[in-house]
mmCIF file of C-alpha atoms in Angstrom:
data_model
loop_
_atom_site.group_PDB
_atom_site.id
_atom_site.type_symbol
_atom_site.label_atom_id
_atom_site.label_comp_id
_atom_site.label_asym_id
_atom_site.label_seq_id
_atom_site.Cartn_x
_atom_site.Cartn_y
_atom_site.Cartn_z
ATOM 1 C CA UNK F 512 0.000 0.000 0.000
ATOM 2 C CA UNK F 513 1.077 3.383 -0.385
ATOM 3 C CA UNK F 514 0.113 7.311 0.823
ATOM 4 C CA UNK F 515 -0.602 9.379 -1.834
ATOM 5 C CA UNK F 516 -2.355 12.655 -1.387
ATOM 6 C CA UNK F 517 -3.931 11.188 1.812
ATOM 7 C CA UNK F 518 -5.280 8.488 0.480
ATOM 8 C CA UNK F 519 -3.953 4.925 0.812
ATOM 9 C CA UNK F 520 -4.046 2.915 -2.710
ATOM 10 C CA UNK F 521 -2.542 -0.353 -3.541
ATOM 11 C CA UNK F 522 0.872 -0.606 -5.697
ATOM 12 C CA UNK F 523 -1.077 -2.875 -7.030
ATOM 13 C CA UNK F 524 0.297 -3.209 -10.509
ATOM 14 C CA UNK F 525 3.720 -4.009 -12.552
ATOM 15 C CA UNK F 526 4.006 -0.749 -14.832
ATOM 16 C CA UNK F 527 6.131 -0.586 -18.120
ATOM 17 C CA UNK F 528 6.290 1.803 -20.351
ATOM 18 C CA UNK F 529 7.321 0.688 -24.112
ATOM 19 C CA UNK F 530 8.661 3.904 -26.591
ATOM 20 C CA UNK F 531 5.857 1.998 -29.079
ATOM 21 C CA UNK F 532 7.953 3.421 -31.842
ATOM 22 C CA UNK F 533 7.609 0.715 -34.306
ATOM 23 C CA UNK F 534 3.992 0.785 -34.536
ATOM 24 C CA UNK F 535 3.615 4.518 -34.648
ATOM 25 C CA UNK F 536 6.475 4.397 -37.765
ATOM 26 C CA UNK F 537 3.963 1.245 -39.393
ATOM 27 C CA UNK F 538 0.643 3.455 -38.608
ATOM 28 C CA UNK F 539 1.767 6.698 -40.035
ATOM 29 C CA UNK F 540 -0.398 7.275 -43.138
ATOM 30 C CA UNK F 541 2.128 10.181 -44.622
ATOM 31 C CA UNK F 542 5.438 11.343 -43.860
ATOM 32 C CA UNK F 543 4.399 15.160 -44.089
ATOM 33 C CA UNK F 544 1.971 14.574 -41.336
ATOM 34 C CA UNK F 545 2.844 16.529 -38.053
ATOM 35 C CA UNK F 546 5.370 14.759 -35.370
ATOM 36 C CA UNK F 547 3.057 12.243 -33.296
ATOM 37 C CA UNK F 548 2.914 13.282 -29.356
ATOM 38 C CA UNK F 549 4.752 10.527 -27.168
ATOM 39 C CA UNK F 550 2.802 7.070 -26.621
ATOM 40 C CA UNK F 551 3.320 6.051 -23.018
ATOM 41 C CA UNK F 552 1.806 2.033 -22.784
ATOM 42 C CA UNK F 553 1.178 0.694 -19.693
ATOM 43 C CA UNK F 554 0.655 -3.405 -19.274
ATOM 44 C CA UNK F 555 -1.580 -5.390 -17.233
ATOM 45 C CA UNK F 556 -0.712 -8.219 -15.420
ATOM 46 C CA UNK F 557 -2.292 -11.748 -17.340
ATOM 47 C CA UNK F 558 0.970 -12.064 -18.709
ATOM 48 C CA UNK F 559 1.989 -14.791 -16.117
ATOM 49 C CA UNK F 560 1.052 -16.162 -12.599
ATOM 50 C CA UNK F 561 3.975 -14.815 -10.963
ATOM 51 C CA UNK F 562 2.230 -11.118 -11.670
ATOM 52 C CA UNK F 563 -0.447 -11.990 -8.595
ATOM 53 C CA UNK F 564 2.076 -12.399 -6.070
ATOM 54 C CA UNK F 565 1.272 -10.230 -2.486
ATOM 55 C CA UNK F 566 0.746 -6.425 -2.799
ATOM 56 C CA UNK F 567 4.014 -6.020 -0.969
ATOM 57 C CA UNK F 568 6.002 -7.728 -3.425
ATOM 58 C CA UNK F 569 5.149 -5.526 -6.297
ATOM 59 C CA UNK F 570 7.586 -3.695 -7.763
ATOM 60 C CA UNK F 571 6.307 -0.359 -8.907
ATOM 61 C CA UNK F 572 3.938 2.288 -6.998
ATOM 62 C CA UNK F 573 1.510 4.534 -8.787
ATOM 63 C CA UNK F 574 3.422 7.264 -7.154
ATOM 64 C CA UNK F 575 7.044 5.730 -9.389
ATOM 65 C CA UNK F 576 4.824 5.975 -12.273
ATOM 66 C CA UNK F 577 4.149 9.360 -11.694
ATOM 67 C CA UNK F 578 7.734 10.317 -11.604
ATOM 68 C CA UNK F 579 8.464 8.343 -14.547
ATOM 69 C CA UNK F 580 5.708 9.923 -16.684
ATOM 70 C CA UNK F 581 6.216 13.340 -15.403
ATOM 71 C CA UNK F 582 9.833 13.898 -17.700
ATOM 72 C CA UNK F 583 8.468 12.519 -20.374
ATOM 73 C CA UNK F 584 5.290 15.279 -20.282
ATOM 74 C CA UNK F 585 7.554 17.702 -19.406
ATOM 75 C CA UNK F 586 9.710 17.344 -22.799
ATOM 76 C CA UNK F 587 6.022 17.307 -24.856
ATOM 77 C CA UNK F 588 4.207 20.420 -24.122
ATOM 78 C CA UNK F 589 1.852 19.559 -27.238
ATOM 79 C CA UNK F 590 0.561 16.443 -24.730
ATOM 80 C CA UNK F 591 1.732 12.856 -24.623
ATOM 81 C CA UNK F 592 -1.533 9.576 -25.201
ATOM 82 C CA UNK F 593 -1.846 6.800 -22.885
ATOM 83 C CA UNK F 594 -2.552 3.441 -23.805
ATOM 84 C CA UNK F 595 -3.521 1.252 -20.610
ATOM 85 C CA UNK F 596 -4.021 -2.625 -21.071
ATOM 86 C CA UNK F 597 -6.706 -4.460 -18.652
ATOM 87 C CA UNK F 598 -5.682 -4.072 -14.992
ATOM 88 C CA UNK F 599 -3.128 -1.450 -16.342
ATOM 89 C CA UNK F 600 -6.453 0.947 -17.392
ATOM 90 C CA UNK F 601 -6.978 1.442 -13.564
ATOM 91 C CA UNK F 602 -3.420 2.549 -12.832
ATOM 92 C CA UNK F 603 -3.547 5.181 -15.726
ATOM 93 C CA UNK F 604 -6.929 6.107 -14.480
ATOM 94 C CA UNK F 605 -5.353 7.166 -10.608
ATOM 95 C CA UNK F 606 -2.370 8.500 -12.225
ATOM 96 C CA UNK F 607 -4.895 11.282 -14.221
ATOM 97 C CA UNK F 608 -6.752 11.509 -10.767
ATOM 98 C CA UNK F 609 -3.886 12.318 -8.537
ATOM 99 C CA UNK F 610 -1.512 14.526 -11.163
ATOM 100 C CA UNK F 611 -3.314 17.685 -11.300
ATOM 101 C CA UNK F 612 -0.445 18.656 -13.870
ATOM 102 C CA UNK F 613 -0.278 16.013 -16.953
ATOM 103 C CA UNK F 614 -1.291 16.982 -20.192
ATOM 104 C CA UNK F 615 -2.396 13.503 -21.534
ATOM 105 C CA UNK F 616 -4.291 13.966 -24.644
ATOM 106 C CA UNK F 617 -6.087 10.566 -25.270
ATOM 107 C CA UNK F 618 -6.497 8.177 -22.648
ATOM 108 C CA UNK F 619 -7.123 5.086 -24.196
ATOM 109 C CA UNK F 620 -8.522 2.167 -21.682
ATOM 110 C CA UNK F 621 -7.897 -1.295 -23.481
ATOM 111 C CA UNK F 622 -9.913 -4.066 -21.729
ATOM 112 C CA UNK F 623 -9.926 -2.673 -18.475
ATOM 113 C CA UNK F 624 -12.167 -3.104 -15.575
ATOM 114 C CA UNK F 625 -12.942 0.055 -14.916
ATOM 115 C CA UNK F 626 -16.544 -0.739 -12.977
ATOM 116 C CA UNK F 627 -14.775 -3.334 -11.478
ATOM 117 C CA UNK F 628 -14.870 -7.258 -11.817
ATOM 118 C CA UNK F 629 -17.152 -10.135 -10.791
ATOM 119 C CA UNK F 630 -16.662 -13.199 -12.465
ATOM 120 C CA UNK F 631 -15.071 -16.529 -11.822
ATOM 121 C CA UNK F 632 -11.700 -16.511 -14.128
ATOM 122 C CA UNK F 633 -8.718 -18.901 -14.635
ATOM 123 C CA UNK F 634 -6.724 -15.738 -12.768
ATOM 124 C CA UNK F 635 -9.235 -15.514 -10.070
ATOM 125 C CA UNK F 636 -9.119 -19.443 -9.328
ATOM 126 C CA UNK F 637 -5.261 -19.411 -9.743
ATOM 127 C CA UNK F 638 -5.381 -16.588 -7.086
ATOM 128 C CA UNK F 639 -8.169 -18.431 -4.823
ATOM 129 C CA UNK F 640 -8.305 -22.208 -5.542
ATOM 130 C CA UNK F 641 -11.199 -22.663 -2.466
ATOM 131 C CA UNK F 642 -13.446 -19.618 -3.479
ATOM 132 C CA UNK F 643 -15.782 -18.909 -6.093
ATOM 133 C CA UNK F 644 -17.051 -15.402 -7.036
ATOM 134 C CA UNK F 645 -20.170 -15.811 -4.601
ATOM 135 C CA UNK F 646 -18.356 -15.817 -1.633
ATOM 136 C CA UNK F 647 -14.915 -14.102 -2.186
ATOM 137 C CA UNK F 648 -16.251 -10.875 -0.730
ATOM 138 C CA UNK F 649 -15.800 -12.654 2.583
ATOM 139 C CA UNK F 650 -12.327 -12.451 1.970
ATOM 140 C CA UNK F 651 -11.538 -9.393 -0.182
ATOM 141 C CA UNK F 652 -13.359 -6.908 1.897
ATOM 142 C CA UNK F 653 -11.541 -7.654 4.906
ATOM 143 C CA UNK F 654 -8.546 -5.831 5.701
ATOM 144 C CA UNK F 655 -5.949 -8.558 4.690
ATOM 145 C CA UNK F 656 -7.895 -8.920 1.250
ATOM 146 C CA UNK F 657 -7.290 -5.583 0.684
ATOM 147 C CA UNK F 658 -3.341 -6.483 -0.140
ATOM 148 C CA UNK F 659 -4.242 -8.492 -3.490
ATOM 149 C CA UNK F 660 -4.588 -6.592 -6.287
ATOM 150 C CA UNK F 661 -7.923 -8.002 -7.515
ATOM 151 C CA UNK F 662 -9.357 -7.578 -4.429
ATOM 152 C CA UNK F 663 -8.809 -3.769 -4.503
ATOM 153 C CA UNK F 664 -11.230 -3.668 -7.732
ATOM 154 C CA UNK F 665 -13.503 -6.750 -6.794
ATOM 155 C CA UNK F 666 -17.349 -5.269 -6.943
ATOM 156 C CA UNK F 667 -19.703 -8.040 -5.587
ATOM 157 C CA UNK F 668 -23.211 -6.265 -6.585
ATOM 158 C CA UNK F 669 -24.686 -8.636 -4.173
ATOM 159 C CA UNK F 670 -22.468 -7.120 -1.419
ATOM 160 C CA UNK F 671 -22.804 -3.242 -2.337
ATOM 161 C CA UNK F 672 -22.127 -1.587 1.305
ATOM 162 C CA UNK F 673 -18.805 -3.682 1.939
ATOM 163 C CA UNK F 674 -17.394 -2.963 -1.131
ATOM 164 C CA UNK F 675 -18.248 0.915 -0.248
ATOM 165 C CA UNK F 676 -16.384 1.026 3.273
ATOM 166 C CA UNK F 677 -13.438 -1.914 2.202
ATOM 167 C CA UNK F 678 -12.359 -1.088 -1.220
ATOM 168 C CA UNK F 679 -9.387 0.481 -1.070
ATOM 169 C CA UNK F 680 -8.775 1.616 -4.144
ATOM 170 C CA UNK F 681 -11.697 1.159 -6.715
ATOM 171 C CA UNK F 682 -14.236 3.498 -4.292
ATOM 172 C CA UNK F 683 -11.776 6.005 -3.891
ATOM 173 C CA UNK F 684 -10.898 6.799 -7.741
ATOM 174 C CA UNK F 685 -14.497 6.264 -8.559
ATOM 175 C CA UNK F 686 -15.313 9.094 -5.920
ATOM 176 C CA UNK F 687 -18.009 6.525 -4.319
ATOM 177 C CA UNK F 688 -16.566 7.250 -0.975
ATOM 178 C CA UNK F 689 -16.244 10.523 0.364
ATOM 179 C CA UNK F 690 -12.402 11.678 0.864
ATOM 180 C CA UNK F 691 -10.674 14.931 1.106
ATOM 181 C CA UNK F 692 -9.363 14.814 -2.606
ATOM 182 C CA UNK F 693 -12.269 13.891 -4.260
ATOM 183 C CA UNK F 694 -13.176 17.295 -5.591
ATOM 184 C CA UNK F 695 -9.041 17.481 -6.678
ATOM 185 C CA UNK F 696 -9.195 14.238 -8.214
ATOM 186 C CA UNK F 697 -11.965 15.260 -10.414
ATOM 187 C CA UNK F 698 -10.644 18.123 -11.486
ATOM 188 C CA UNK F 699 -7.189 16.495 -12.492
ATOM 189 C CA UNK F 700 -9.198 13.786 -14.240
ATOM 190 C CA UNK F 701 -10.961 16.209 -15.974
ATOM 191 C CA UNK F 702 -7.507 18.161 -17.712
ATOM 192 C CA UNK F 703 -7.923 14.765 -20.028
ATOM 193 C CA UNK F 704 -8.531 15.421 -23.764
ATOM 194 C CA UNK F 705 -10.093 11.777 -24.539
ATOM 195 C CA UNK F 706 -11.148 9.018 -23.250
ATOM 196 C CA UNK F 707 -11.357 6.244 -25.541
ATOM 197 C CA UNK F 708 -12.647 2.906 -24.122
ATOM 198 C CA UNK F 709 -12.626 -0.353 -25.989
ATOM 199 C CA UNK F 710 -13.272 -4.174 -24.917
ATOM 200 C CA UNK F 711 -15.865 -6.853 -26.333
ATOM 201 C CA UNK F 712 -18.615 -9.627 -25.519
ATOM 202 C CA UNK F 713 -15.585 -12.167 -26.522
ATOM 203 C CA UNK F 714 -13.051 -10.942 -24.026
ATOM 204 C CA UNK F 715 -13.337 -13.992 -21.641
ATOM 205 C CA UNK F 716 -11.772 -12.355 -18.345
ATOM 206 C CA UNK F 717 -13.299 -9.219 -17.639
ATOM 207 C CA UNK F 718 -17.081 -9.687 -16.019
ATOM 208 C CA UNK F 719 -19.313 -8.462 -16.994
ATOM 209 C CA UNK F 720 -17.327 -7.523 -20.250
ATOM 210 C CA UNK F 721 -19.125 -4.028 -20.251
ATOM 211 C CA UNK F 722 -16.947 -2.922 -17.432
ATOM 212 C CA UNK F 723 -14.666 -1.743 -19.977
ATOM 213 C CA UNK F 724 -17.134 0.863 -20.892
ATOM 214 C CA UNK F 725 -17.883 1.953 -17.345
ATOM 215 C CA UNK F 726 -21.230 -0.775 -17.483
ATOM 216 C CA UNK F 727 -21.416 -2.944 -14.675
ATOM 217 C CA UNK F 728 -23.882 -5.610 -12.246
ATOM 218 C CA UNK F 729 -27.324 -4.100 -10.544
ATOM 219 C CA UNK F 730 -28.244 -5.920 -7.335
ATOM 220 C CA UNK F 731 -29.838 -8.792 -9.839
ATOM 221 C CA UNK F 732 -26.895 -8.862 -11.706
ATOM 222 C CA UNK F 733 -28.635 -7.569 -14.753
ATOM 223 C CA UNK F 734 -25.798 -5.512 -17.001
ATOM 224 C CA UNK F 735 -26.927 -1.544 -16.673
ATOM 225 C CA UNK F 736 -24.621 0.793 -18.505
ATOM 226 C CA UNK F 737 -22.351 3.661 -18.004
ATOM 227 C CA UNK F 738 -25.169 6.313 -17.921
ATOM 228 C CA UNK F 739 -27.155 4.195 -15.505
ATOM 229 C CA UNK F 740 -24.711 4.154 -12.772
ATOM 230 C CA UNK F 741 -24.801 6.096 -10.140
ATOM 231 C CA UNK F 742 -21.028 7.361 -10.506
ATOM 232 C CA UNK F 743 -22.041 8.944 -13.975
ATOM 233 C CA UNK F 744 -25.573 10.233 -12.761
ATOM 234 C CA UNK F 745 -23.907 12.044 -10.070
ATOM 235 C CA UNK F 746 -20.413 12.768 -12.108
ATOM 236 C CA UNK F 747 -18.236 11.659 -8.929
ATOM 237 C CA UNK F 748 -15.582 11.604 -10.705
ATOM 238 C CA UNK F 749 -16.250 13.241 -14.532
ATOM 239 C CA UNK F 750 -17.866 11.404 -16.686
ATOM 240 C CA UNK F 751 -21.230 12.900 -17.422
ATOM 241 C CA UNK F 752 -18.678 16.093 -17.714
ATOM 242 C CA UNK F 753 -16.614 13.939 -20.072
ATOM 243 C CA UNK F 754 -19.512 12.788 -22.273
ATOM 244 C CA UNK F 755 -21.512 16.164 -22.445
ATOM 245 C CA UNK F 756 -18.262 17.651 -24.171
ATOM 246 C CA UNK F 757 -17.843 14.552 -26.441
ATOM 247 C CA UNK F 758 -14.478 13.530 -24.907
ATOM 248 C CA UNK F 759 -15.721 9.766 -24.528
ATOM 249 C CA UNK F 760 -15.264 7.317 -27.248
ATOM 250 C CA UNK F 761 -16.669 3.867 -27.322
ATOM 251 C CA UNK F 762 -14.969 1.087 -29.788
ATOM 252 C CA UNK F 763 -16.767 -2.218 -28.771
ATOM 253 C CA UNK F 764 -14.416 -5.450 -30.522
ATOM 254 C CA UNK F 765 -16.167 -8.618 -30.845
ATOM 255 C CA UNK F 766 -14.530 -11.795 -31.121
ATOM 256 C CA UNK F 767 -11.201 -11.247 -29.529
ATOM 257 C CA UNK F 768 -10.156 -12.437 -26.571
ATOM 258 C CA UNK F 769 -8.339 -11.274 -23.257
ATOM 259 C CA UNK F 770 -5.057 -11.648 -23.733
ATOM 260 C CA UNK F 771 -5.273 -10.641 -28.086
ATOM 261 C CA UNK F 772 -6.608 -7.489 -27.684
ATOM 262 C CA UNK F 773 -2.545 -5.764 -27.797
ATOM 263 C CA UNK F 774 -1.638 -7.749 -31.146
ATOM 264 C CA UNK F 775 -4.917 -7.489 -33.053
ATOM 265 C CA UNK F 776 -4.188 -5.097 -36.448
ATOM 266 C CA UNK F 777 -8.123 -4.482 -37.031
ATOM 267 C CA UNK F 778 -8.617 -3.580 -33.402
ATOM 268 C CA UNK F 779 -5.626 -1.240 -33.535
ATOM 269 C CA UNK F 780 -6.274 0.116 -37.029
ATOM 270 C CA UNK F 781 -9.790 1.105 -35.839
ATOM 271 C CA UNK F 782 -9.844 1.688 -32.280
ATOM 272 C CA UNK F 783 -6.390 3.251 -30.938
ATOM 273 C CA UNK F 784 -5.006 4.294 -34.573
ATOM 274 C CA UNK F 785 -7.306 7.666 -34.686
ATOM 275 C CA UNK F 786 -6.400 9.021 -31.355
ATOM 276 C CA UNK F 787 -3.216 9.137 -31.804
ATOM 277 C CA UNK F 788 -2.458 12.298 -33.182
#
């Protein structure tokens, strides 16, 4: 865990940032076109078990990723793009919360969780052999659950108030819980130019798959979306702002699965390719 701003949240996530300079030199449609602002591209974790080991053996903080960011924003005043894969959306997502000086153009959220997750996975049984998705709120809203990462985002609709006072990190940046930077955070959110969310009925990990676009679970775990939630009816945290000023994108991808959506040409061609500017 980690202070930041006064606020606890989980280093909950291995971050690396790739220059991406080969696929920016194989997407550029002319060479008079303008110099492309920096691509920053943060991973998730599904690349291997060993990437759910204990919160305290993580190797990065969202606070480190903040200092690594901040030179390379620093040396593009025109604004730098974000691309954030699955559990990697939800670091880039505090990072914009908590910096109340980055200039990131397009935030672009590639099969993340943003709403959360609540679904029995191959990563979620690897993680807790004995538990299915019914009961794990019995262990990640306790305090010890709190130190695994996917216990940090867990949302058990059934289970609405726990989640509310445990989560220690999806409540917070969703401003669902009252805190003495929420009105900061929103504002620093806000400074983004786009946000540009993309995942599909065919991803296979992230549950319910409309997470991705800020859709999640009702109490009968019937799928409402992102303007029926009560984070966007009462803009907690931006994105009624966000959407009234046409700053939200929406690029649902069917038929590709969790761990495809980083090497798939159509999805890039169609989904990241425009934003990039």
């Amino acid at each position: 865990m980690l202070g930041l701003c006064g606020q606890r949240l989980p280093a909950a996530w291995v971050l690396l940032l790739l220059p991406f300079l080969p696929l920016l030199l194989l997407a550029a449609p002319a060479p008079h076109r303008a110099s492309y602002k920096p691509v920053i591209v943060v991973h998730g974790l599904f690349d291997s078990s060993y990437s759910f080991r204990h919160l305290l053996e993580y190797i990065n903080e969202v606070q480190g990723f903040r200092e690594a960011v901040v030179p390379i924003m620093a040396k593009a005043p025109q604004g730098v793009h974000l691309i954030c894969y699955s559990q990697g959306g939800l670091v880039c997502r505090a990072l914009l919360s908590v910096m109340d000086d980055h200039n990131v153009d397009s935030f672009i959220s590639l099969s993340s969780p943003q709403m959360g997750q609540y679904g029995d996975t191959d990563y979620l049984k690897w993680l807790f052999p004995t538990s299915m998705r019914s009961n794990l709120y019995r262990i990640c809203y306790s305090p010890w659950g709190q130190e695994f990462s996917i216990c940090n985002y867990w949302h058990d609709p059934h289970h609405d108030d726990l989640y509310l006072n445990a989560s220690s990190f999806l409540a917070l940046i969703n401003g669902e819980r009252d805190h003495p930077n929420a009105t900061v955070w929103r504002k620093n959110f806000l400074r983004v130019g786009h946000l540009v969310l993309i995942g599909g009925p065919d991803d296979g990990v992230i549950t319910p798959w409309q997470s991705s676009f800020f859709g999640f679970y009702d109490a009968n775990e019937t799928v409402l979306e992102m303007e029926e939630q009560l984070v966007y009816l009462r803009d907690s945290f931006g994105l009624k702002t966000l959407l009234a000023r046409g700053a939200i994108v929406r690029c649902p991808m069917a038929g590709i699965s969790h761990t495809a959506w980083h090497s798939n040409r159509t999805l890039y061609e169609t989904c990241i390719e425009p934003w990039l500017s």
